[in-house]
PDB file of C-alpha atoms in Angstrom:
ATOM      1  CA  UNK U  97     -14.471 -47.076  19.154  1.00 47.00           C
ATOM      2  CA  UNK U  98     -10.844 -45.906  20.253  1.00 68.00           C
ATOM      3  CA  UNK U  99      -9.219 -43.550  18.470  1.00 93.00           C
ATOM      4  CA  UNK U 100      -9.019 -41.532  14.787  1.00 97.00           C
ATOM      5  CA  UNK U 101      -6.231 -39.835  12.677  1.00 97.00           C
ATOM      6  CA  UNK U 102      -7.192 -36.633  13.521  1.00 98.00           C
ATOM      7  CA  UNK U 103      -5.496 -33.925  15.234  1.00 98.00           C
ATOM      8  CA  UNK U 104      -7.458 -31.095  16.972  1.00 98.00           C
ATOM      9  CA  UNK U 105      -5.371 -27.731  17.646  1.00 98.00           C
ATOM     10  CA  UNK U 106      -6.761 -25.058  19.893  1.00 98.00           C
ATOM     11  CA  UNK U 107      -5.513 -21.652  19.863  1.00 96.00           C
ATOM     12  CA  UNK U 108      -6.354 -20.223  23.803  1.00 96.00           C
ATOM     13  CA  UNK U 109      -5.313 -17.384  26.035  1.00 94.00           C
ATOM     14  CA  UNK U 110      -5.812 -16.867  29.722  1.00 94.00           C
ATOM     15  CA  UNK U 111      -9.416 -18.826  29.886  1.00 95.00           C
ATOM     16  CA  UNK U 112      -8.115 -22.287  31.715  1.00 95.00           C
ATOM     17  CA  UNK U 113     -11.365 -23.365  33.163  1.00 95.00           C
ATOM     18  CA  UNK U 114     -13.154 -22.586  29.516  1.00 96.00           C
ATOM     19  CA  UNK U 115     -10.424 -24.874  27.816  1.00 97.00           C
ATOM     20  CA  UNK U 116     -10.990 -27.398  30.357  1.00 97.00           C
ATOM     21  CA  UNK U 117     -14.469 -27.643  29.604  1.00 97.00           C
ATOM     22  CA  UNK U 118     -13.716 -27.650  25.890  1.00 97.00           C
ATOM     23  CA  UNK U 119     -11.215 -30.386  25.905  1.00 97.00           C
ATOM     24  CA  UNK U 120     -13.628 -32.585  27.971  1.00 97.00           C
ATOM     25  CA  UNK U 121     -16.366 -32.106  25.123  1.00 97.00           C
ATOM     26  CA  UNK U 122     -13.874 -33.013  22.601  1.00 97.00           C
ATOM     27  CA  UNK U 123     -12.823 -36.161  24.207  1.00 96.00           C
ATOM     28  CA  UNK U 124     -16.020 -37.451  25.094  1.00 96.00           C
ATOM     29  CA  UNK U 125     -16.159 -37.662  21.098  1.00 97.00           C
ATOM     30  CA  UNK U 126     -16.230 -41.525  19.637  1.00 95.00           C
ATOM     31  CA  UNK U 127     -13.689 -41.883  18.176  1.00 96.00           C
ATOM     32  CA  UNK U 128     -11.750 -39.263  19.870  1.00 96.00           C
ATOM     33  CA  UNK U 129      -8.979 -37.672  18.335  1.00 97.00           C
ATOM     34  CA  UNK U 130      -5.158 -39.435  18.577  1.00 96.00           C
ATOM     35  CA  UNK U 131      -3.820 -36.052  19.087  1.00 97.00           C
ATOM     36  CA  UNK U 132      -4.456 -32.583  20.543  1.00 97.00           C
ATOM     37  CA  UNK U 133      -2.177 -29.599  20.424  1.00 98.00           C
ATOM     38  CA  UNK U 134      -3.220 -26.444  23.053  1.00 98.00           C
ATOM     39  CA  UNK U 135      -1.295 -23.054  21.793  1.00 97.00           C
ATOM     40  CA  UNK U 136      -0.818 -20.802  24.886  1.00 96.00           C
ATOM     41  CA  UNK U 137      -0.342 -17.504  23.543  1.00 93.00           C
ATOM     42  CA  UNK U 138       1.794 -14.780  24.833  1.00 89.00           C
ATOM     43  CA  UNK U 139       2.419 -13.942  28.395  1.00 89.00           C
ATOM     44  CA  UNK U 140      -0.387 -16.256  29.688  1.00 93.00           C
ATOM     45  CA  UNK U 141       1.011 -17.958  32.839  1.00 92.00           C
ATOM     46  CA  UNK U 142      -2.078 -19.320  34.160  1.00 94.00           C
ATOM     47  CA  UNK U 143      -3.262 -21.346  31.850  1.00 95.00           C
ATOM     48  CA  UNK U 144      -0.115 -23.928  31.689  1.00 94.00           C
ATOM     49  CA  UNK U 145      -0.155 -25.180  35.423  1.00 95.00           C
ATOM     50  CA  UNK U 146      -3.874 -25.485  35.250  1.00 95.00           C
ATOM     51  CA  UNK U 147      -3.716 -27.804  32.360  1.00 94.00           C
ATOM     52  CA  UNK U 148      -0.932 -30.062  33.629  1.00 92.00           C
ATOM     53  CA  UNK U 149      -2.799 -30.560  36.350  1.00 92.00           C
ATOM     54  CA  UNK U 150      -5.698 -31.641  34.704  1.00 92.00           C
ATOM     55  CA  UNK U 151      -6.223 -35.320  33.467  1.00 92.00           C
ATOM     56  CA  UNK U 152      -5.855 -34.178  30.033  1.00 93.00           C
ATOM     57  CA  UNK U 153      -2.159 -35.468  30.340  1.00 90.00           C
ATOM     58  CA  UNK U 154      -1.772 -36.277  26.870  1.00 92.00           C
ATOM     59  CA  UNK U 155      -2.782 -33.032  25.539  1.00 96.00           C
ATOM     60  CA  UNK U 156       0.602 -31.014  23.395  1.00 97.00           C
ATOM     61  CA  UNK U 157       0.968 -28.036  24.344  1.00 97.00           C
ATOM     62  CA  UNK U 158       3.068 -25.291  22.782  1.00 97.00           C
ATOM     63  CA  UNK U 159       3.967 -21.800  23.368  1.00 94.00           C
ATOM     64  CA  UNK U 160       4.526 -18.452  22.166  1.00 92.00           C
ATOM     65  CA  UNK U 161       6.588 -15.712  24.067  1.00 88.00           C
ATOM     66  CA  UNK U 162       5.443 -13.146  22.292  1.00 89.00           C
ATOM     67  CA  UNK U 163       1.398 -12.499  21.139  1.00 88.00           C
ATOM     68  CA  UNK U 164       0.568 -13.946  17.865  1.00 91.00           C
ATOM     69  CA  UNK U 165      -3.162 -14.617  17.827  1.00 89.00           C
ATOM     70  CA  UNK U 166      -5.435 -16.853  16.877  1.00 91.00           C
ATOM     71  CA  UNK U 167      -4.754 -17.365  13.755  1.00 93.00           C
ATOM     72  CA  UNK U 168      -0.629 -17.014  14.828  1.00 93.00           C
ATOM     73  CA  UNK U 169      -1.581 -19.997  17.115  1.00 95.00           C
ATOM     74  CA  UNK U 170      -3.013 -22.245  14.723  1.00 96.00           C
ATOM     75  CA  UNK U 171      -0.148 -21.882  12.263  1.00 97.00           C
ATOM     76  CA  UNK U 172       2.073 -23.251  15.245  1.00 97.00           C
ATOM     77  CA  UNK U 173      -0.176 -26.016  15.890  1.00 98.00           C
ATOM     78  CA  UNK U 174      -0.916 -27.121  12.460  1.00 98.00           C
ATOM     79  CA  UNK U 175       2.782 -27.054  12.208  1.00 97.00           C
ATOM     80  CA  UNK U 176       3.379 -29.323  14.937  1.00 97.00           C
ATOM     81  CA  UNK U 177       0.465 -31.927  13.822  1.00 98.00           C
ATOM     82  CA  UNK U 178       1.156 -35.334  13.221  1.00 97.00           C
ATOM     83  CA  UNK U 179      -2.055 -36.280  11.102  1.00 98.00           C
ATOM     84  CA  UNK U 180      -3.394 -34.816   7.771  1.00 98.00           C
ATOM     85  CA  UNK U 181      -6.708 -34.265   8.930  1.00 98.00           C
ATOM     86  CA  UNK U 182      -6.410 -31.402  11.321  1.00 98.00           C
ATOM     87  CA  UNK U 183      -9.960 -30.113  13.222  1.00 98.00           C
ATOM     88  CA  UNK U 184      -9.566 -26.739  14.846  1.00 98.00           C
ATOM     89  CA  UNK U 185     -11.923 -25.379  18.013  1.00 98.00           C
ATOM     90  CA  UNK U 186     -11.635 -22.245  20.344  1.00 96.00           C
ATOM     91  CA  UNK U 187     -10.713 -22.746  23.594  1.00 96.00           C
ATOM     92  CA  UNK U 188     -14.667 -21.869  24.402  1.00 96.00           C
ATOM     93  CA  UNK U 189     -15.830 -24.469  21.567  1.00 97.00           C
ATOM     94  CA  UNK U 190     -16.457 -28.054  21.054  1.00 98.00           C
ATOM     95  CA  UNK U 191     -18.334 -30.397  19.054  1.00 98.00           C
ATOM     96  CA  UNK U 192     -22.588 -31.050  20.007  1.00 98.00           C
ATOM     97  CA  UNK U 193     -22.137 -34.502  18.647  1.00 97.00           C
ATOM     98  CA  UNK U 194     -20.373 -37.541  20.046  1.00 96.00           C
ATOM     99  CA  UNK U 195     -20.154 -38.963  16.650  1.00 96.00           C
ATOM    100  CA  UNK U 196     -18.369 -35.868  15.565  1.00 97.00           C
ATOM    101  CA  UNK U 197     -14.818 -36.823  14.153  1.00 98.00           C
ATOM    102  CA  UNK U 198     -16.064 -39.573  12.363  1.00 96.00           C
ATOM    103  CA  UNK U 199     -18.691 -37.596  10.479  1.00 96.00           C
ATOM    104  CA  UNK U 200     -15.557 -34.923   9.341  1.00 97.00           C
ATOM    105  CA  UNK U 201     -13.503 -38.284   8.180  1.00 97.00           C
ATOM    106  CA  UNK U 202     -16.588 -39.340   5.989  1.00 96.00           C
ATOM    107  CA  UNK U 203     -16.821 -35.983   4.473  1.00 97.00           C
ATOM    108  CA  UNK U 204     -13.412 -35.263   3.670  1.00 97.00           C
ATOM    109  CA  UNK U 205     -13.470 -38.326   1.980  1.00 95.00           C
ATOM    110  CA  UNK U 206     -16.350 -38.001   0.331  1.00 95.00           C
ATOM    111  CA  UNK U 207     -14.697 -34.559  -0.895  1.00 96.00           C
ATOM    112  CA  UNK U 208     -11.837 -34.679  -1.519  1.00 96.00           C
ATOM    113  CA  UNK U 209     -11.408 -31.027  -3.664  1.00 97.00           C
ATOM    114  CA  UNK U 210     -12.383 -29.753  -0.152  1.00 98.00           C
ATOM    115  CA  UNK U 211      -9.508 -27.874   1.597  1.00 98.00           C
ATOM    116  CA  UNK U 212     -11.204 -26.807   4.686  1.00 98.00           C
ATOM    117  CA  UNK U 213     -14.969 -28.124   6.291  1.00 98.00           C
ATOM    118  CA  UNK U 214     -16.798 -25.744   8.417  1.00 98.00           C
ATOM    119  CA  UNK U 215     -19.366 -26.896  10.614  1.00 98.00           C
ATOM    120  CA  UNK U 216     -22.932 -25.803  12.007  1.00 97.00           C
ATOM    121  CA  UNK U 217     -22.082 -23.009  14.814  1.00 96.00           C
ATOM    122  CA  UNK U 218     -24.576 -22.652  17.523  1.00 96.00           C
ATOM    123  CA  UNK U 219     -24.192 -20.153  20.183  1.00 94.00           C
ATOM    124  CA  UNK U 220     -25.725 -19.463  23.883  1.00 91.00           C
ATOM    125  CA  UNK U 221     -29.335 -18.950  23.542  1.00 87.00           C
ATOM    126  CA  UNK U 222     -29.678 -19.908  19.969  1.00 92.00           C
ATOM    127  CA  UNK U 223     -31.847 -23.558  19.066  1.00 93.00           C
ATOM    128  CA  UNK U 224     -29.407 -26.502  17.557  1.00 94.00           C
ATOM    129  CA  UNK U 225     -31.200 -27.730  14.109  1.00 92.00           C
ATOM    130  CA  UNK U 226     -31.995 -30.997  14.351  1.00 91.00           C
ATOM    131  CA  UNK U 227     -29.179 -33.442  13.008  1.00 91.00           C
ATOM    132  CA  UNK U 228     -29.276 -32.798   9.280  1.00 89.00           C
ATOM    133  CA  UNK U 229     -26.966 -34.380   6.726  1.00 90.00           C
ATOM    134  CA  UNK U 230     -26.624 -31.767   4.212  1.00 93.00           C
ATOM    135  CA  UNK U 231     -23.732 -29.597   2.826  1.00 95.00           C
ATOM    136  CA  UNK U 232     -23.143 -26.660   1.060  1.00 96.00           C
ATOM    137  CA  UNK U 233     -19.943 -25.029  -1.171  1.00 97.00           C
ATOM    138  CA  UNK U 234     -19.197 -21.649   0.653  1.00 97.00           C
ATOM    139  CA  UNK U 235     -17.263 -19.109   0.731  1.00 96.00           C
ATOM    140  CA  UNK U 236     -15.851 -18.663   4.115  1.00 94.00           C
ATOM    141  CA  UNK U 237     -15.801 -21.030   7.571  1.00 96.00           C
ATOM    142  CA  UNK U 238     -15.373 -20.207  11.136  1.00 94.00           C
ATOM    143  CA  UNK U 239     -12.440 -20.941  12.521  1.00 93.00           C
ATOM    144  CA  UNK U 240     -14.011 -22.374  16.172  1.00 95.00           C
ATOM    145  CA  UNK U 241     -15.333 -24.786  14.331  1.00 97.00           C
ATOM    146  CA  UNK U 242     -13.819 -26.337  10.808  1.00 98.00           C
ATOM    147  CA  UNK U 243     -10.977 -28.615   9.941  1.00 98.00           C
ATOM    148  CA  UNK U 244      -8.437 -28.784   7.610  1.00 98.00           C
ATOM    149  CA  UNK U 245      -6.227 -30.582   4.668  1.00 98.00           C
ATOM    150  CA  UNK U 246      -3.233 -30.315   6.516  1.00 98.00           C
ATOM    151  CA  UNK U 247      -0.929 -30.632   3.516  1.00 98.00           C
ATOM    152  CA  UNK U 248      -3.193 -28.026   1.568  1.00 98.00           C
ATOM    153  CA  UNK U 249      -3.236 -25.571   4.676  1.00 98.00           C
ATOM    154  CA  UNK U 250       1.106 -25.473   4.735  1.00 97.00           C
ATOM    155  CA  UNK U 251       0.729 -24.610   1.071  1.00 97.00           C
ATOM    156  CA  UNK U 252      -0.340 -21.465   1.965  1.00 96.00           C
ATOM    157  CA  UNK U 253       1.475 -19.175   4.247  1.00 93.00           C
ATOM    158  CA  UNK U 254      -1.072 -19.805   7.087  1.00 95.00           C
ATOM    159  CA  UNK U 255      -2.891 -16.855   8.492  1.00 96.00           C
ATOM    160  CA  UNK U 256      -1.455 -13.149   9.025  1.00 94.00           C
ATOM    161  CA  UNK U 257      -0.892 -12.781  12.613  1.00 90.00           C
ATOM    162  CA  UNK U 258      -2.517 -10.224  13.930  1.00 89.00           C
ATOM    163  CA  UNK U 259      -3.968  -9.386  17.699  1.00 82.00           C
ATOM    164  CA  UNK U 260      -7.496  -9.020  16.881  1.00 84.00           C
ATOM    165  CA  UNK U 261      -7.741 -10.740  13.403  1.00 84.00           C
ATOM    166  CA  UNK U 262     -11.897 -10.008  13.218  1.00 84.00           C
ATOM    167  CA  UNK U 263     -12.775 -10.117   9.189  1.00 86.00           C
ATOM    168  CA  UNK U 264      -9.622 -10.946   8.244  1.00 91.00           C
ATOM    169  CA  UNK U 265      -8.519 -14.365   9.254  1.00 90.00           C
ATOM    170  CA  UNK U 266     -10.547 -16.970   7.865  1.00 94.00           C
ATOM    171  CA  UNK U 267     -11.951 -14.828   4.294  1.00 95.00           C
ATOM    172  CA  UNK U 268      -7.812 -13.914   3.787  1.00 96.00           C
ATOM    173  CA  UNK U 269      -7.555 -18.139   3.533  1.00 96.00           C
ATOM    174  CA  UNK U 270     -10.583 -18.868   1.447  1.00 96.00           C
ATOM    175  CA  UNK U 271      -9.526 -16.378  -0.970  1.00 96.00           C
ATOM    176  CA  UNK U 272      -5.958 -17.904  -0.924  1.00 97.00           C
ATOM    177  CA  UNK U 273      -7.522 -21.352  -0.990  1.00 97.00           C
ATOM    178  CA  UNK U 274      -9.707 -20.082  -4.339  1.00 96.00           C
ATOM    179  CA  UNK U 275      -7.028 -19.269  -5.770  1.00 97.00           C
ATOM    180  CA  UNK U 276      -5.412 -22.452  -5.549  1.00 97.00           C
ATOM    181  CA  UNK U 277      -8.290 -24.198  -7.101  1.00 96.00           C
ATOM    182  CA  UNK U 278      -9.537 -25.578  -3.813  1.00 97.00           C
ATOM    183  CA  UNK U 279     -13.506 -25.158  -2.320  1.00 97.00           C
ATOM    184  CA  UNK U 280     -14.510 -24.768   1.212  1.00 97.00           C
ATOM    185  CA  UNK U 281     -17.470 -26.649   2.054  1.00 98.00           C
ATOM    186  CA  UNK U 282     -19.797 -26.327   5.496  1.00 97.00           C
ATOM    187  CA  UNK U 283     -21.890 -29.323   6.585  1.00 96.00           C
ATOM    188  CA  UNK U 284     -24.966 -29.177   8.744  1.00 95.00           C
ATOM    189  CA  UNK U 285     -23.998 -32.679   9.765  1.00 95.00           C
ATOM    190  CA  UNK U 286     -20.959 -31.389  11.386  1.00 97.00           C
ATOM    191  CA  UNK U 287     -22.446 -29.062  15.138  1.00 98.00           C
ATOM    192  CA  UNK U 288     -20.561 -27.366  17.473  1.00 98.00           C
ATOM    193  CA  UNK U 289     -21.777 -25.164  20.010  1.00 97.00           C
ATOM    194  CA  UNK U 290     -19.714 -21.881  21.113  1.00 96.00           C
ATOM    195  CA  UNK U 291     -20.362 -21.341  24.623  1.00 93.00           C
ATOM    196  CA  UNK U 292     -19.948 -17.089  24.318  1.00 89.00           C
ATOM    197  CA  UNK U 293     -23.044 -14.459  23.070  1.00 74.00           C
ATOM    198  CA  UNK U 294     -20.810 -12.480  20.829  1.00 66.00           C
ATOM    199  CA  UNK U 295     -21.715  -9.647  22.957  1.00 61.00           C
ATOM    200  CA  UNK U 296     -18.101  -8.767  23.164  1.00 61.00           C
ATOM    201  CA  UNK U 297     -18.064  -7.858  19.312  1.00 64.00           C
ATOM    202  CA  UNK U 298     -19.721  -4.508  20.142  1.00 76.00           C
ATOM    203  CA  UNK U 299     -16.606  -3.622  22.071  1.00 89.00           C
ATOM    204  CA  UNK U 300     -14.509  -0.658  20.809  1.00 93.00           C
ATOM    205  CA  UNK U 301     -10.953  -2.166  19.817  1.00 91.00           C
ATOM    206  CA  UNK U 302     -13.254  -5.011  17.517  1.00 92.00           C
ATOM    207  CA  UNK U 303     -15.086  -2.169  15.544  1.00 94.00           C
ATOM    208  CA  UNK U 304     -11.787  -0.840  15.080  1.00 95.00           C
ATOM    209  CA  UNK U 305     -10.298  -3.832  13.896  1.00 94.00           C
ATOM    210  CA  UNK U 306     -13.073  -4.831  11.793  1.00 94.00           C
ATOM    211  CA  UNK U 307     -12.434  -1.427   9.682  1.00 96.00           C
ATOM    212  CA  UNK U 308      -8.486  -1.734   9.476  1.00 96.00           C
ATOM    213  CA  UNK U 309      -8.786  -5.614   8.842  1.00 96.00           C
ATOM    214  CA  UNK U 310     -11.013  -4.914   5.575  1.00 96.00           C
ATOM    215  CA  UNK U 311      -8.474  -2.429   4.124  1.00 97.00           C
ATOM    216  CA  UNK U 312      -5.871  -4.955   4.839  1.00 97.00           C
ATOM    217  CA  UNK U 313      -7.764  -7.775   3.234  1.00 97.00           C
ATOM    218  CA  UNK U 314      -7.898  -5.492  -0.016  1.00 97.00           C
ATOM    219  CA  UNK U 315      -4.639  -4.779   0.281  1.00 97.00           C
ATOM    220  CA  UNK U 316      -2.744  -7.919   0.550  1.00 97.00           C
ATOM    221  CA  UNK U 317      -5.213 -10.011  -1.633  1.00 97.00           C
ATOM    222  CA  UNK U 318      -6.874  -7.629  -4.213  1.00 98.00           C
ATOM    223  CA  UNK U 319      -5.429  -7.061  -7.433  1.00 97.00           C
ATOM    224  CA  UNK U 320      -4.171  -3.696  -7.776  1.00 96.00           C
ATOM    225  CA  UNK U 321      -6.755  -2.333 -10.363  1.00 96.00           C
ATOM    226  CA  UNK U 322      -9.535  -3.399  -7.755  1.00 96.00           C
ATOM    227  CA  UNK U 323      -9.069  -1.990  -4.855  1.00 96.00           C
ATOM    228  CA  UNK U 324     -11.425   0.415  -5.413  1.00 97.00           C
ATOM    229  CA  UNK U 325     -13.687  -2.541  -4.746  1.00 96.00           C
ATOM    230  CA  UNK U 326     -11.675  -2.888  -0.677  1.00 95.00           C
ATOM    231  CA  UNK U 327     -12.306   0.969  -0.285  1.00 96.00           C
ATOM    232  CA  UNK U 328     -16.005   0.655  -1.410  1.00 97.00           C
ATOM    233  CA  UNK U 329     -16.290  -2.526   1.324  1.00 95.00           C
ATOM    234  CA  UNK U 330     -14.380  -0.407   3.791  1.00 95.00           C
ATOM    235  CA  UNK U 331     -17.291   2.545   3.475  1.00 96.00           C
ATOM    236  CA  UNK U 332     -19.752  -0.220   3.219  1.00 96.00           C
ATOM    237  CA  UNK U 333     -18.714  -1.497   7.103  1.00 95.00           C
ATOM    238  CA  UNK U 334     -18.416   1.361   8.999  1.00 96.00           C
ATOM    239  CA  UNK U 335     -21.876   2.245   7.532  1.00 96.00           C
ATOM    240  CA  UNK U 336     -23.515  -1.077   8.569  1.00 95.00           C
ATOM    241  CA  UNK U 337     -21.494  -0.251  12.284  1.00 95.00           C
ATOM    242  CA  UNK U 338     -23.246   3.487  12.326  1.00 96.00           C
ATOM    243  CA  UNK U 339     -26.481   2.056  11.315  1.00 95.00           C
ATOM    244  CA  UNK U 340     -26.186  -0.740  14.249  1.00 92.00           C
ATOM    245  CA  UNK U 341     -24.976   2.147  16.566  1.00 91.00           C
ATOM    246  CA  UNK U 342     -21.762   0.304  16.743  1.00 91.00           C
ATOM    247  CA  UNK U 343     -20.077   3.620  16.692  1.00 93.00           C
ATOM    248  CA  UNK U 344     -17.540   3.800  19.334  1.00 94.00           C
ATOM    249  CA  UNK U 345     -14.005   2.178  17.685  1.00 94.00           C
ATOM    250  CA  UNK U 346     -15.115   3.708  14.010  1.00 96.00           C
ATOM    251  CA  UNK U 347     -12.516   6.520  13.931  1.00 96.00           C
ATOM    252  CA  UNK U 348      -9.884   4.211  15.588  1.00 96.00           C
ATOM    253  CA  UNK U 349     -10.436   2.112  12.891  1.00 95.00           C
ATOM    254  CA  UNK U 350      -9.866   4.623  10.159  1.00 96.00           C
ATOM    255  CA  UNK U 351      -6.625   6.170  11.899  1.00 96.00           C
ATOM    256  CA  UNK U 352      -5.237   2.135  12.020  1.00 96.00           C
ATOM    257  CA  UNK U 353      -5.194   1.396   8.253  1.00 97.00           C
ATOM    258  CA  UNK U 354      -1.873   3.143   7.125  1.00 97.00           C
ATOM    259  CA  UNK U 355       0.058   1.535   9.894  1.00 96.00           C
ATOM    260  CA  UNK U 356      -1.800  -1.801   9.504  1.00 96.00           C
ATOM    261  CA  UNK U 357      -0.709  -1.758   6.282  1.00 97.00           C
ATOM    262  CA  UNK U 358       2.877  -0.897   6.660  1.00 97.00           C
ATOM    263  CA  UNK U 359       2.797  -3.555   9.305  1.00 95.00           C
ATOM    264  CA  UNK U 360       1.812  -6.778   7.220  1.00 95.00           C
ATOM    265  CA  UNK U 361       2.834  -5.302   3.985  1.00 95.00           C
ATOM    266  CA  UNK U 362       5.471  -8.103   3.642  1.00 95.00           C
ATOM    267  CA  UNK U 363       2.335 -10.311   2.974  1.00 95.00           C
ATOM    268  CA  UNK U 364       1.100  -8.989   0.139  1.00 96.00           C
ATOM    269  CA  UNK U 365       0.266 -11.408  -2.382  1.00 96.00           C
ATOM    270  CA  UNK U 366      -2.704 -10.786  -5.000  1.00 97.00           C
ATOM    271  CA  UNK U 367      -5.049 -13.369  -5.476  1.00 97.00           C
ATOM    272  CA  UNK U 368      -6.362 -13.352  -9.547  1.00 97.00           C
ATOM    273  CA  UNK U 369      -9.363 -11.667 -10.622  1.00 97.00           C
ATOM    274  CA  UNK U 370     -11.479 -14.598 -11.441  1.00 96.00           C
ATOM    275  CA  UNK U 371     -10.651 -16.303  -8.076  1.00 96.00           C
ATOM    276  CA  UNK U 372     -11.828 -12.813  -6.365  1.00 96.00           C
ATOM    277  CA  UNK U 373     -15.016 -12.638  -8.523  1.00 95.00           C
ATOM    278  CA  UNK U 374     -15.898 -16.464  -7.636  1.00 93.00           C
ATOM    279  CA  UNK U 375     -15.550 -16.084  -4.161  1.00 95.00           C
ATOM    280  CA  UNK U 376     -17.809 -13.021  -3.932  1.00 95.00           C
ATOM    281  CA  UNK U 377     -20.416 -14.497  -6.152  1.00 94.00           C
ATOM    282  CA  UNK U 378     -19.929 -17.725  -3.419  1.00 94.00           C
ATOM    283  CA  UNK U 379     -20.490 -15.284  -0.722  1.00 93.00           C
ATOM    284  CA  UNK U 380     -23.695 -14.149  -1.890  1.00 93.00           C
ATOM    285  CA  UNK U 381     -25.100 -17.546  -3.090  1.00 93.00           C
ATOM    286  CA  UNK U 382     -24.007 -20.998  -1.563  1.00 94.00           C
ATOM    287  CA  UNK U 383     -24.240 -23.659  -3.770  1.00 95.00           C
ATOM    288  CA  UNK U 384     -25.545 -27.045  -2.885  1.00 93.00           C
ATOM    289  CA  UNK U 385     -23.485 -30.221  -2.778  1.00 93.00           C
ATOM    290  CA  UNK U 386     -25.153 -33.294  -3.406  1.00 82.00           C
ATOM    291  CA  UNK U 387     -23.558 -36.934  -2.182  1.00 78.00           C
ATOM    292  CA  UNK U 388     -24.682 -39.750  -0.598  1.00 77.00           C
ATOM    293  CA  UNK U 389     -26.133 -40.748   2.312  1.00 72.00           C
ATOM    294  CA  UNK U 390     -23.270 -41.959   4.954  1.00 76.00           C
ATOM    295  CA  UNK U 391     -23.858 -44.904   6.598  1.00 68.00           C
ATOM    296  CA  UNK U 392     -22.480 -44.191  10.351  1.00 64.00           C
TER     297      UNK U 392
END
């Protein structure tokens, strides 16, 4: 089926073999993507040689020299993309089905107030659905697995750059994205498996993140008259960590706000009420979308 206009950018950081894997996945795909841009992030020096001595010859890559993230990484690589379709994986993620970039075409057509398209995530030890061609207005995607408007996304200021971006990256855009009168939308239809167990979110420094990244959400986004709703889902975290005995990382996470804060405040840019208000009452209850059946 050769090729589609669709660029896939993957943020990655000192897991070669992982990325390797991932890239094979992805272009296995029919059609597989015209272009692919690898972000190497910060002082990784492994990951470079590995790659260029892989087959995946045609594969971009760019650099950072100093850390900037995930979400740092995809700005760069969106950036840099030729197409205006732009899919985005982890460097441990990659599509279940073969027939994957041609489903996100269809549906990006077939929507075109959509801004971003989030996908089905399936992790290790978890059944895959059967294929399923339904979708759903959210209020949030995953950035492993979702694609993008690239024209819409450079709009926005792309994500804050931070280290460990955990609550913060993807919600800071939707809001953003709400505000701009544009929808997210997730799609059963669209799969992709992330080859980790999320065991690593009960370490220390993400607990701590996820507490400092909430007040920083509220901060840059929230009108000032409600952030007294931020501090309210600030308590509300750290007591859903101390209830799963997620503990260790808590206090961290308390003591990181101020400078957090001070650190990003540059960013701050309130999103309206009403666009707040939607998006929660999107978070709570997904509404269906209804279209027709594709024909692949």
């Amino acid at each position: 089926m050769g090729n589609c206009a669709v660029t896939v950018v993957i943020p990655t950081y000192q897991r070669p073999h992982q990325l390797l894997e991932a890239l094979e996945k992805i272009l296995d795909c029919e059609p597989q993507p015209n272009e692919v841009i690898v972000h190497i992030d910060g002082d990784d020096a492994t990951t470079e040689p590995i790659l260029r001595c892989s087959r995946f010859q045609e594969v971009k890559i760019i650099r950072s020299n100093h850390q900037v993230g995930p979400g740092g990484g995809r700005n760069r690589a969106i950036a840099e993309a030729k197409n205006e379709l732009v899919a985005s994986f982890d460097d441990d993620s990659y599509p279940i089905d073969s027939s994957y970039f041609a489903r996100l075409i269809w549906l990006f057509q077939e929507f075109p107030e959509a801004a971003v398209i989030g996908s089905a995530i399936y992790h290790r030890h978890e059944a895959i659905a059967p294929d399923a061609v339904t979708a759903s207005w959210v209020s949030n995607f995953v950035g492993c697995g979702c694609a993008y408007r690239r024209s819409i996304f450079q709009q926005t200021s792309g994500y804050v750059q931070l280290p460990v971006a955990y609550g913060m990256e993807e919600v800071d855009l939707s809001l953003r994205l709400f505000d701009m009168q544009w929808k997210v939308l997730e799609s059963t239809w669209l799969r992709v498996f992330h080859d980790t167990e999320l065991a690593h979110h009960n370490a220390p420094h993400i607990t701590a993140a996820s507490i400092s990244n909430q007040a920083l959400l509220a901060y840059l986004r929230y009108p000032f008259l409600l952030w007294w709703l931020g501090i309210g889902q600030c308590l509300s975290r750290v007591m859903w960590l101390v209830q799963h005995q997620r503990t260790s990382g808590i206090f961290t996470g308390l003591r990181m706000i101020p400078q957090t804060i001070l650190q990003n405040k540059e960013h701050r840019q309130a999103v309206r009420s009403q666009s707040l208000f939607s998006y929660l009452r999107l978070r709570r209850d997904t509404v269906s979308a209804s279209f027709k059946h594709p024909s692949l």
